[in-house]
Amino acid sequence: MLESTPLVQSTPLVQPAKLGRVAAYEWSHRSAQVFIAAALVFTGVAVFVGDTFFLRLATEALIYAGLAMSVDLLLGVTGMLSLGQALFFGLGSYASTLVLKHVTPSFWVAMAVALAVGTVAGAIGAVLSIRARGVYFALITFGMAQVVSKVVYNTRSIGGSDGIIGIPVIKVNLLLFEVDTASPAGFFLLVLALVMLLYFGLAYLLRTPAGRVLVAVRTNEARVPFLGYQIRNARFLAFVVAADLAAFAGALYPMLRGFVSPELMYFNVSGDAVVTVVIGGLGTLIGPIYGSVVITALKSIIGTYTDHYPIVIGALFMLAVIAFPNGLMGAVDTLRARRKGGSP
Amino acid sequence: MNQETPILEVRDLSVAFGPLVAVDRMSFSAQRGHITSVIGPNGAGKSTLFNLVSGALRPGSGAVLFDGADITRERPDRLVRRGLSRSFQITNLFAELPVVENLRLAAQVLESPWKALLPTSASKRTRDRVEELVERFKLEEKRDERAGFLSHGEQRRLEIAVALAGRPRLLLLDEPTQGMSHGDTLDTAELIRQVAQEASIILIEHDIDLVMNLSDNVVVMHQGRKLAEGPPQEVRGNPVVQAAYFGTQVHAEN
Ligand SMILES: Nc1ncnc2c1ncn2[C@@H]1O[C@H](COP(=O)(O)OP(=O)(O)OP(=O)(O)O)[C@@H](O)[C@H]1O
Ligand SMILES: [Mg+2]
């Protein structure tokens, strides 16, 4: 009774949430609303006490949340483990930097160019990687990021190993008013709005027929061709959209920090994004945002005591995966279900 | 297309796995509107034949014609779009996803491509098809249950419904009653009879009574080859078939 199916079954290294946890399209927007409310309260308090440090740090958390969401689209939704997503984050940050510094200090032009670069690079990266599965896909994405970061590292004209500094402070024209990237609260709120826009955009995508096919590819790739969909198209779509998300998030980085460097493309950035998604909850889209807040906070706190924060993050990651296999969002679901008296 | 053109014609089809010739110069045709059954002992090459026809495997030699057109080596997703769909012997569903979502995924091929990026709620044709199938395949009570949590019998029904959702012209069913109780088998036979109203069917089946009842034509396979072909009663009476199949296998099977 041997069933012969030549299509290779994809086995993601990290198993996405199994039956106990919501499928990717089932999450509620409640967690997103709670997050927005909390972020607004935080802004109010920060402005009231005259803080800038935490607002800047929170902005950074949101920017990395955008990167983590792109990993979630690949890993949590479609089942593709990318270990080189920082590549597109870095490309976005360089694109935005070069536009702001040498072309025009326009926020929207910088974002548009970053998206264009993300799309082209994403398409190229997809062609090179999506035929591979599992570990091989992970290694190709890892390799691509390594290669490009080394090229950037050795290219003098874009600053080489030093990166680029002196990115001008810009005013973001929002028609009715302007936001100054140097204003901690103003820029935080702008980034918050943009990242939530990405979240709702992705949530929308997953409610469309095309988005459903991505989820289908993760849950049972072997069956998908026999429903009439070419897996390659689905993986291509996921890869390019994810590259765009990462580039978009990356484009915001130089506006916050005023510099870029090849390190933005390094493996620890890609790796942290994967950890962020797993901690937040795979396939939940909102989980990566919460996860990014947690990781960024931990890094900052631990960073004040020791330079070896990766050790601590690594240990916490293991504990979190053991204690909350479905991430923060999974833990919240379990709690809620328990309080209602139902089974999770 | 000419009414006389068979819905499926297989010519001299062969494939080997190393030294094992799993399908060996198979030729047969299935008529439009018919239920054609493929029977044969375990390992005869029936599922492999389906894999070749549905694009899951590439044949070493031979040809497959669907509605008169050569589809040899065509990709599975293209075949589905052309109207050739299949179910699997080993249930092959989206276990994590609800029943309706399994059906929706299969039914949304009916929708025009520009709706791919509109919300699924905009796809009325898909929704209607899903509702129709949920009802016909008696899955109402389980509609929001994840497919992995259904009973075996329910999963087998859903497996057929998913294969049917995209309105194929030809449906290949690989042992739809596999592992079912006698009662469920009878219900499934009735379902298949209904399905035959909207699609031509090729059926792999071990339950001989069911084959005899449902089929217009029977193809007998043995060791990758066609042993016999003809109307059910004729095939049952064929001494070669009896020796190779009915005599020995049928009792060992169940
Ligand atoms: N992918 C494969 N690789 C190697 N051998 C295979 C493969 N698929 C099938 N076979 C072999 O080919 C032969 C035919 O298998 P097949 O599954 O087509 O039989 P079947 O008639 O469907 O049997 P059953 O009634 O048990 O389902 C068997 O000997 C099987 O082991
Ligand atoms: Mg078989």
XYZ file of C-alpha atoms and ligand atoms in Angstrom:
630
model
C 0.000 0.000 0.000
C 2.845 2.285 -0.724
C 1.726 5.656 -2.000
C 4.302 7.068 -4.353
C 4.493 10.823 -4.483
C 7.625 12.266 -5.978
C 6.975 15.798 -4.779
C 9.282 16.423 -1.897
C 7.538 17.079 1.359
C 8.881 20.258 2.891
C 9.956 19.927 6.467
C 10.530 23.294 8.047
C 13.305 23.186 10.620
C 11.083 24.843 13.135
C 7.686 23.244 13.072
C 5.060 25.959 12.857
C 2.293 25.905 15.379
C 0.600 22.540 15.280
C -3.014 21.760 15.814
C -3.287 23.401 19.223
C -2.683 26.882 17.906
C -4.592 29.025 15.452
C -3.863 28.645 11.785
C -2.271 31.730 10.328
C -5.460 33.348 9.089
C -7.425 32.832 12.250
C -5.794 35.269 14.632
C -7.861 38.074 16.028
C -6.963 41.679 15.610
C -7.438 42.117 19.334
C -3.739 41.728 20.011
C -3.016 44.414 17.423
C -5.461 46.823 19.037
C -3.977 46.172 22.447
C -0.538 46.829 21.039
C -1.521 50.122 19.458
C -3.230 51.269 22.642
C -0.201 50.346 24.732
C 2.117 52.133 22.315
C 0.031 55.295 22.517
C -0.010 55.237 26.312
C 3.733 54.679 26.264
C 4.196 57.689 23.977
C 2.114 59.863 26.275
C 4.071 58.862 29.337
C 7.409 59.251 27.556
C 6.552 62.726 26.326
C 5.262 63.666 29.758
C 8.472 62.672 31.521
C 10.610 64.106 28.735
C 12.128 60.792 27.672
C 13.943 60.355 24.368
C 16.033 57.234 24.957
C 13.125 54.839 25.329
C 11.212 56.374 22.470
C 14.214 55.837 20.222
C 14.630 52.302 21.488
C 10.944 51.569 20.944
C 11.212 52.942 17.411
C 14.060 50.556 16.783
C 11.943 47.700 18.140
C 9.215 48.565 15.650
C 11.653 48.714 12.756
C 12.980 45.267 13.638
C 9.369 44.154 14.013
C 8.921 44.913 10.314
C 11.851 42.642 9.544
C 10.465 39.957 11.840
C 7.079 40.146 10.104
C 8.773 39.451 6.817
C 10.351 36.363 8.350
C 6.930 35.369 9.654
C 5.425 35.604 6.182
C 8.098 33.219 4.947
C 8.407 30.862 7.903
C 5.168 31.083 9.851
C 2.844 31.422 6.882
C 4.528 29.710 3.951
C 6.964 27.421 5.776
C 10.254 28.771 4.381
C 13.073 29.323 6.858
C 15.180 32.249 5.647
C 18.450 32.824 7.438
C 19.349 35.835 5.330
C 16.419 38.173 5.619
C 18.743 40.932 6.867
C 20.006 41.131 3.294
C 16.843 42.889 2.187
C 16.679 44.923 5.383
C 20.197 46.137 4.691
C 19.528 46.842 1.026
C 16.506 48.922 2.016
C 18.554 50.855 4.525
C 21.314 51.585 2.003
C 18.818 52.549 -0.695
C 17.097 54.965 1.638
C 20.418 56.357 2.863
C 21.754 57.005 -0.630
C 18.548 58.701 -1.721
C 18.368 60.928 1.350
C 22.010 61.852 1.219
C 22.669 62.233 -2.473
C 19.384 62.586 -4.325
C 16.657 64.275 -2.361
C 15.776 64.497 1.335
C 12.316 63.164 0.612
C 10.897 60.470 2.862
C 8.511 59.155 0.233
C 11.118 58.977 -2.510
C 13.435 57.089 -0.150
C 10.692 54.612 0.744
C 9.696 54.111 -2.882
C 13.268 53.480 -3.979
C 13.783 51.053 -1.098
C 10.671 49.155 -2.157
C 11.837 49.054 -5.758
C 15.228 47.741 -4.668
C 13.506 45.218 -2.393
C 11.329 43.997 -5.250
C 14.188 43.583 -7.722
C 16.527 42.010 -5.172
C 13.672 39.859 -3.903
C 12.911 38.581 -7.384
C 16.570 37.743 -7.987
C 16.880 36.109 -4.579
C 13.708 34.126 -5.209
C 14.972 32.801 -8.519
C 18.164 31.662 -6.800
C 16.591 30.123 -3.738
C 12.983 28.970 -3.964
C 13.653 25.729 -5.793
C 15.525 24.563 -2.711
C 13.700 23.256 0.330
C 14.296 23.115 4.050
C 17.951 23.290 5.060
C 19.057 23.993 1.503
C 16.789 26.977 1.205
C 18.000 28.227 4.582
C 21.625 27.880 3.507
C 21.113 29.642 0.184
C 19.428 32.616 1.842
C 22.205 32.646 4.420
C 24.814 32.552 1.664
C 23.239 35.336 -0.362
C 23.263 37.643 2.642
C 26.876 36.733 3.401
C 27.998 37.438 -0.147
C 26.204 40.769 -0.477
C 27.300 41.987 2.947
C 30.914 41.207 2.041
C 30.543 43.036 -1.247
C 29.137 46.064 0.552
C 31.886 45.741 3.145
C 34.496 45.988 0.405
C 32.902 48.706 -1.676
C 34.606 51.979 -0.848
C 32.167 54.180 -2.744
C 29.387 53.307 -0.307
C 31.555 53.586 2.750
C 32.955 50.045 2.870
C 33.307 48.649 6.349
C 32.575 52.037 7.927
C 29.177 52.324 6.353
C 27.642 55.723 5.769
C 27.146 58.379 8.369
C 25.726 61.863 8.314
C 22.294 61.051 7.022
C 20.302 64.266 7.183
C 17.348 64.750 9.469
C 14.309 65.017 7.229
C 10.786 66.266 7.437
C 8.167 63.717 6.463
C 5.384 65.370 4.560
C 2.040 63.908 5.592
C -0.053 66.493 3.680
C -1.771 67.951 6.743
C 1.349 68.201 8.852
C 4.997 67.293 8.920
C 6.910 64.897 11.122
C 10.535 65.510 11.885
C 12.635 62.340 11.999
C 14.589 63.961 14.816
C 11.470 64.208 16.961
C 11.479 61.049 19.110
C 7.730 60.944 19.722
C 6.776 62.106 16.229
C 8.976 59.600 14.457
C 7.925 56.810 16.824
C 4.285 57.418 16.002
C 5.034 57.538 12.298
C 6.899 54.231 12.423
C 4.133 52.758 14.568
C 1.590 53.748 11.934
C 3.684 52.297 9.123
C 4.405 49.016 10.886
C 0.740 48.564 11.757
C -0.034 49.301 8.130
C 2.290 46.464 7.151
C 0.554 44.235 9.665
C -2.927 44.992 8.353
C -1.673 44.694 4.791
C -0.326 41.217 5.480
C -3.468 40.259 7.345
C -5.401 41.336 4.267
C -3.148 39.288 1.988
C -3.857 36.202 4.052
C -7.573 36.682 3.554
C -7.270 36.565 -0.221
C -7.209 33.411 -2.344
C -3.521 34.004 -3.130
C -2.723 34.311 0.573
C -4.622 31.127 1.385
C -2.450 29.236 -1.043
C 0.621 30.346 0.946
C -0.857 28.786 4.076
C -1.729 25.674 2.075
C 1.887 25.389 0.945
C 3.040 25.368 4.552
C 0.491 22.896 5.824
C 0.663 20.333 3.002
C 2.814 21.328 0.077
C 2.449 17.955 -1.645
C -1.269 18.430 -2.181
C -1.121 21.985 -3.513
C -0.287 21.175 -7.178
C -3.282 18.838 -7.262
C -5.555 21.737 -6.397
C -4.316 23.655 -9.425
C -1.615 25.913 -7.967
C 2.018 25.965 -8.884
C 4.086 25.878 -5.727
C 6.844 27.882 -7.338
C 4.496 30.838 -7.856
C 3.374 30.761 -4.248
C 6.924 30.621 -2.947
C 7.952 33.389 -5.325
C 5.129 35.625 -4.149
C 5.973 35.009 -0.497
C 9.649 35.655 -1.086
C 9.218 38.924 -2.963
C 6.612 40.327 -0.590
C 8.845 39.380 2.335
C 11.807 41.111 0.680
C 9.666 44.216 0.255
C 8.630 44.187 3.900
C 12.230 43.832 5.023
C 13.432 46.582 2.680
C 10.640 48.859 3.834
C 11.569 48.346 7.465
C 15.244 48.743 6.652
C 14.610 52.056 4.901
C 13.423 53.509 8.212
C 16.567 52.542 10.069
C 18.924 55.306 8.858
C 16.243 57.889 9.592
C 16.303 56.753 13.197
C 20.002 56.189 13.750
C 21.567 58.496 11.184
C 23.935 55.854 9.846
C 24.072 52.499 8.095
C 26.762 49.827 8.000
C 27.261 46.390 6.428
C 26.534 44.906 9.832
C 22.848 45.471 9.175
C 23.088 42.552 6.729
C 24.968 40.232 9.030
C 23.743 36.904 10.213
C 22.987 38.021 13.742
C 20.359 40.411 12.382
C 18.752 37.620 10.326
C 19.033 35.190 13.201
C 17.539 37.606 15.715
C 14.586 38.093 13.386
C 13.908 34.344 13.342
C 14.212 34.189 17.129
C 11.858 37.161 17.399
C 9.210 35.409 15.328
C 9.459 32.149 17.227
C 9.259 33.978 20.566
C 6.304 36.045 19.405
C 4.396 33.200 17.808
C 4.891 31.749 14.323
C 2.319 32.597 11.717
C 0.501 35.123 13.881
C 1.852 38.313 12.213
C 1.285 40.282 15.415
C 3.488 37.961 17.462
C 6.661 39.226 15.747
C 5.808 42.777 16.830
C 5.484 41.769 20.479
C 8.506 39.531 20.103
C 10.563 42.411 18.750
C 9.664 44.583 21.715
C 10.751 41.823 24.071
C 14.005 41.097 22.245
C 14.944 44.750 21.803
C 14.248 45.458 25.464
C 16.262 42.442 26.579
C 19.161 43.342 24.345
C 19.223 46.846 25.707
C 18.946 45.830 29.352
C 21.418 42.963 29.131
C 23.695 45.075 26.935
C 24.256 47.460 29.816
C 25.733 44.652 31.904
C 27.604 42.545 29.381
C 28.706 42.411 25.781
C 27.720 38.774 25.601
C 24.028 39.332 25.207
C 23.759 36.634 22.493
C 24.449 34.031 25.177
C 21.611 35.327 27.304
C 19.270 35.687 24.328
C 20.161 32.169 23.228
C 19.409 30.729 26.656
C 16.143 32.648 26.898
C 15.215 31.475 23.421
C 15.629 27.860 24.433
C 13.622 28.363 27.597
C 10.891 30.198 25.719
C 10.589 27.495 23.091
C 10.379 24.818 25.774
C 7.917 26.710 27.961
C 5.842 28.354 25.199
C 6.172 26.263 22.055
C 3.643 28.495 20.315
C 5.253 31.738 21.378
C 3.804 34.661 23.288
C 0.639 34.672 21.204
C 0.145 30.977 21.868
C 0.548 31.571 25.593
C -1.991 34.388 25.483
C -4.453 32.140 23.646
C -4.021 29.383 26.199
C -4.601 31.824 29.045
C -7.695 33.255 27.440
C -9.111 29.819 26.716
C -8.436 28.733 30.284
C -10.165 31.766 31.695
C -13.204 31.093 29.541
C -13.178 27.574 30.937
C -12.940 26.021 27.503
C -10.103 23.905 26.220
C -7.396 25.759 24.322
C -14.981 17.681 -28.749
C -16.410 14.704 -30.471
C -18.648 12.638 -28.191
C -16.784 9.554 -29.359
C -13.392 10.738 -28.129
C -12.595 8.922 -24.883
C -12.194 11.289 -21.932
C -8.911 9.542 -21.217
C -6.727 7.386 -23.358
C -3.556 5.756 -22.131
C -1.182 4.372 -24.751
C 1.683 2.018 -24.019
C 2.457 3.769 -20.765
C 5.468 2.529 -18.790
C 7.511 3.563 -15.807
C 10.190 1.769 -13.859
C 11.583 2.261 -10.363
C 15.064 0.864 -10.801
C 14.630 -2.732 -11.862
C 10.929 -2.767 -10.998
C 8.665 -1.996 -13.943
C 5.699 -0.716 -11.963
C 3.597 0.113 -15.013
C 4.377 -1.909 -18.093
C 3.017 -0.872 -21.500
C -0.432 -0.099 -20.151
C -3.090 0.873 -22.644
C -6.751 1.496 -21.977
C -9.343 4.165 -22.424
C -12.113 5.595 -20.297
C -15.318 6.819 -21.874
C -16.959 10.123 -21.160
C -19.640 9.904 -18.488
C -18.574 6.418 -17.445
C -17.227 4.992 -14.239
C -14.168 3.012 -15.230
C -12.664 0.882 -12.495
C -9.068 -0.199 -12.220
C -8.623 -3.270 -10.074
C -5.757 -5.573 -9.284
C -3.849 -7.041 -6.343
C -1.629 -4.970 -4.038
C 1.389 -3.672 -5.854
C -0.165 -4.173 -9.279
C 0.710 -0.591 -10.229
C -2.724 1.043 -9.981
C -1.685 4.039 -7.907
C 1.429 4.419 -10.022
C -0.817 4.561 -13.079
C -2.771 7.401 -11.417
C 0.481 9.156 -10.590
C 1.459 9.008 -14.246
C -1.877 10.270 -15.504
C -2.190 13.056 -12.908
C 1.320 14.389 -13.475
C 2.724 13.277 -10.122
C 5.199 11.029 -11.952
C 6.687 11.205 -15.416
C 6.360 8.118 -17.552
C 9.410 6.513 -19.097
C 7.520 5.979 -22.318
C 4.024 6.045 -23.734
C 1.363 8.725 -23.985
C -1.675 10.022 -22.134
C -4.502 11.766 -23.966
C -7.090 13.750 -22.071
C -10.149 14.557 -24.132
C -8.086 13.980 -27.258
C -5.217 16.258 -26.259
C -1.761 14.973 -25.418
C -1.087 15.638 -21.731
C 1.920 13.361 -21.269
C 4.366 15.032 -18.849
C 2.039 17.946 -18.162
C 2.339 19.484 -14.674
C -0.319 18.518 -12.107
C -1.514 22.104 -11.563
C -2.031 22.546 -15.312
C -3.968 19.296 -15.477
C -6.266 20.478 -12.706
C -6.893 23.690 -14.639
C -7.701 21.591 -17.682
C -10.225 19.600 -15.690
C -8.390 16.498 -14.526
C -8.351 16.015 -10.769
C -7.484 13.194 -8.394
C -7.869 11.965 -4.849
C -5.293 10.028 -2.880
C -5.211 6.529 -1.464
C -3.584 7.844 1.695
C -5.650 10.803 2.855
C -3.870 13.921 1.731
C -5.634 16.910 3.262
C -4.674 20.135 5.014
C -4.944 18.647 8.471
C -4.403 21.929 10.321
C -7.074 23.744 8.353
C -10.842 23.582 8.841
C -13.003 21.493 6.544
C -14.407 24.544 4.765
C -10.931 25.901 4.225
C -9.833 22.639 2.610
C -12.784 22.910 0.265
C -12.305 26.617 -0.367
C -8.712 26.108 -1.418
C -9.811 23.500 -3.905
C -12.841 25.431 -5.145
C -11.174 28.796 -5.641
C -9.592 27.638 -8.909
C -13.043 28.260 -10.344
C -12.594 31.975 -9.763
C -11.058 34.329 -12.303
C -7.394 35.110 -11.581
C -7.932 38.793 -10.889
C -9.866 37.827 -7.785
C -6.703 36.266 -6.361
C -5.959 39.468 -4.451
C -9.478 40.363 -3.414
C -10.822 39.080 -0.096
C -12.133 35.511 -0.308
C -15.530 36.905 0.623
C -15.654 38.416 -2.882
C -15.567 34.942 -4.403
C -19.208 34.017 -4.503
C -18.761 31.113 -6.883
C -16.243 29.556 -4.516
C -18.453 30.071 -1.488
C -21.464 28.511 -3.156
C -19.445 25.534 -4.264
C -18.092 25.016 -0.749
C -21.570 25.157 0.764
C -22.892 22.729 -1.812
C -20.118 20.217 -1.134
C -20.362 20.499 2.641
C -23.981 19.518 2.346
C -23.618 16.808 -0.280
C -20.779 15.118 1.562
C -22.566 15.391 4.925
C -19.900 17.481 6.587
C -22.194 20.208 7.976
C -21.497 19.392 11.590
C -17.775 19.310 11.003
C -17.484 22.307 8.734
C -15.314 24.359 11.098
C -13.409 21.416 12.496
C -9.802 20.972 11.439
C -9.525 18.211 8.866
C -7.007 16.404 11.067
C -9.661 15.967 13.764
C -12.232 14.252 11.552
C -12.931 10.536 11.767
C -11.357 8.336 9.147
C -14.606 8.001 7.221
C -15.170 11.763 7.238
C -11.638 12.357 6.028
C -12.173 9.957 3.146
C -15.359 11.820 2.185
C -13.581 15.157 2.406
C -10.791 13.746 0.258
C -13.301 13.090 -2.527
C -15.027 16.441 -2.030
C -11.719 18.315 -2.278
C -10.859 16.515 -5.501
C -14.285 17.362 -6.885
C -14.436 20.988 -5.751
C -12.799 22.481 -8.844
C -15.435 20.891 -11.115
C -13.154 18.475 -12.959
C -14.331 16.753 -16.113
C -12.393 13.665 -15.137
C -11.934 12.550 -11.557
C -9.439 9.877 -10.528
C -10.407 8.273 -7.206
C -7.767 6.116 -5.543
C -9.480 3.677 -3.182
C -12.021 6.126 -1.793
C -13.469 3.506 0.569
C -10.118 2.395 1.923
C -10.426 1.423 5.580
C -14.152 2.242 5.738
C -16.805 0.251 7.529
C -19.315 -1.637 5.395
C -22.017 0.978 5.991
C -19.724 3.849 5.092
C -18.644 1.992 1.985
C -22.241 1.753 0.808
C -22.788 5.477 1.467
C -19.647 6.290 -0.437
C -20.770 4.157 -3.359
C -23.911 6.246 -3.487
C -21.873 9.452 -3.379
C -19.695 8.237 -6.237
C -22.766 7.446 -8.271
C -23.926 11.040 -7.770
C -20.515 12.433 -8.591
C -20.617 10.481 -11.845
C -23.446 12.785 -12.931
C -21.026 15.688 -13.186
C -17.685 14.084 -14.016
C -16.287 11.011 -15.689
C -14.656 8.797 -13.088
C -11.775 6.386 -12.970
C -11.894 4.415 -9.770
C -9.286 2.255 -8.087
C -11.105 -0.050 -5.729
C -10.536 -3.277 -3.838
C -14.162 -3.835 -2.871
C -15.316 -6.129 -5.650
C -19.027 -5.781 -4.954
C -18.723 -2.062 -5.184
C -16.790 -2.341 -8.437
C -19.365 -4.684 -9.916
C -22.197 -2.370 -8.910
C -20.744 0.931 -9.989
C -18.586 0.328 -13.019
C -19.402 0.671 -16.658
C -16.062 -0.810 -17.530
C -13.316 -2.581 -15.599
C -9.595 -2.697 -16.245
C -7.650 -5.411 -14.445
C -3.988 -4.830 -13.680
C -1.427 -7.344 -12.568
C 2.310 -6.746 -12.183
C 2.133 -3.481 -14.041
C 0.287 -4.913 -17.013
C -3.258 -4.947 -18.175
C -4.657 -8.387 -17.657
C -8.149 -7.813 -18.958
C -10.636 -5.098 -19.789
C -14.371 -5.133 -20.290
C -17.793 -4.832 -18.682
C -17.887 -5.986 -15.034
C -19.638 -9.313 -15.523
C -17.408 -10.285 -18.405
C -14.269 -9.465 -16.452
C -15.486 -11.389 -13.433
C -16.028 -14.467 -15.596
C -12.626 -14.231 -17.250
C -10.594 -17.308 -16.145
C -7.258 -15.503 -16.379
C -8.524 -12.780 -14.075
C -9.943 -15.332 -11.672
C -6.659 -17.110 -11.463
C -4.570 -13.999 -10.975
C -6.887 -11.976 -8.854
C -10.261 -13.117 -7.682
C -9.163 -16.600 -6.769
C -6.313 -15.656 -4.531
C -6.434 -12.028 -3.598
C -9.953 -11.068 -2.762
C -10.089 -13.105 0.413
C -6.610 -12.238 1.477
C -7.553 -8.572 1.154
C -10.397 -8.175 3.557
N 7.978 6.030 -5.796
C 8.229 4.700 -5.832
N 9.485 4.266 -5.737
C 9.761 2.944 -5.795
N 8.846 1.987 -5.931
C 7.565 2.359 -6.019
C 7.195 3.732 -5.966
N 5.856 3.806 -6.089
C 5.412 2.548 -6.207
N 6.421 1.669 -6.153
C 6.305 0.228 -6.299
O 5.601 -0.016 -7.499
C 4.702 -1.094 -7.335
C 3.308 -0.633 -7.662
O 2.856 0.187 -6.610
P 1.426 0.850 -6.605
O 1.362 1.739 -5.420
O 1.167 1.458 -7.917
O 0.489 -0.402 -6.397
P -1.081 -0.449 -6.237
O -1.610 -1.264 -7.330
O -1.635 0.902 -6.075
O -1.186 -1.255 -4.888
P -2.187 -1.070 -3.637
O -3.418 -1.825 -3.969
O -1.443 -1.691 -2.526
O -2.406 0.377 -3.448
C 4.876 -1.593 -5.914
O 5.763 -2.676 -5.928
C 5.484 -0.408 -5.208
O 6.289 -0.831 -4.129
Mg -2.509 1.977 -4.598
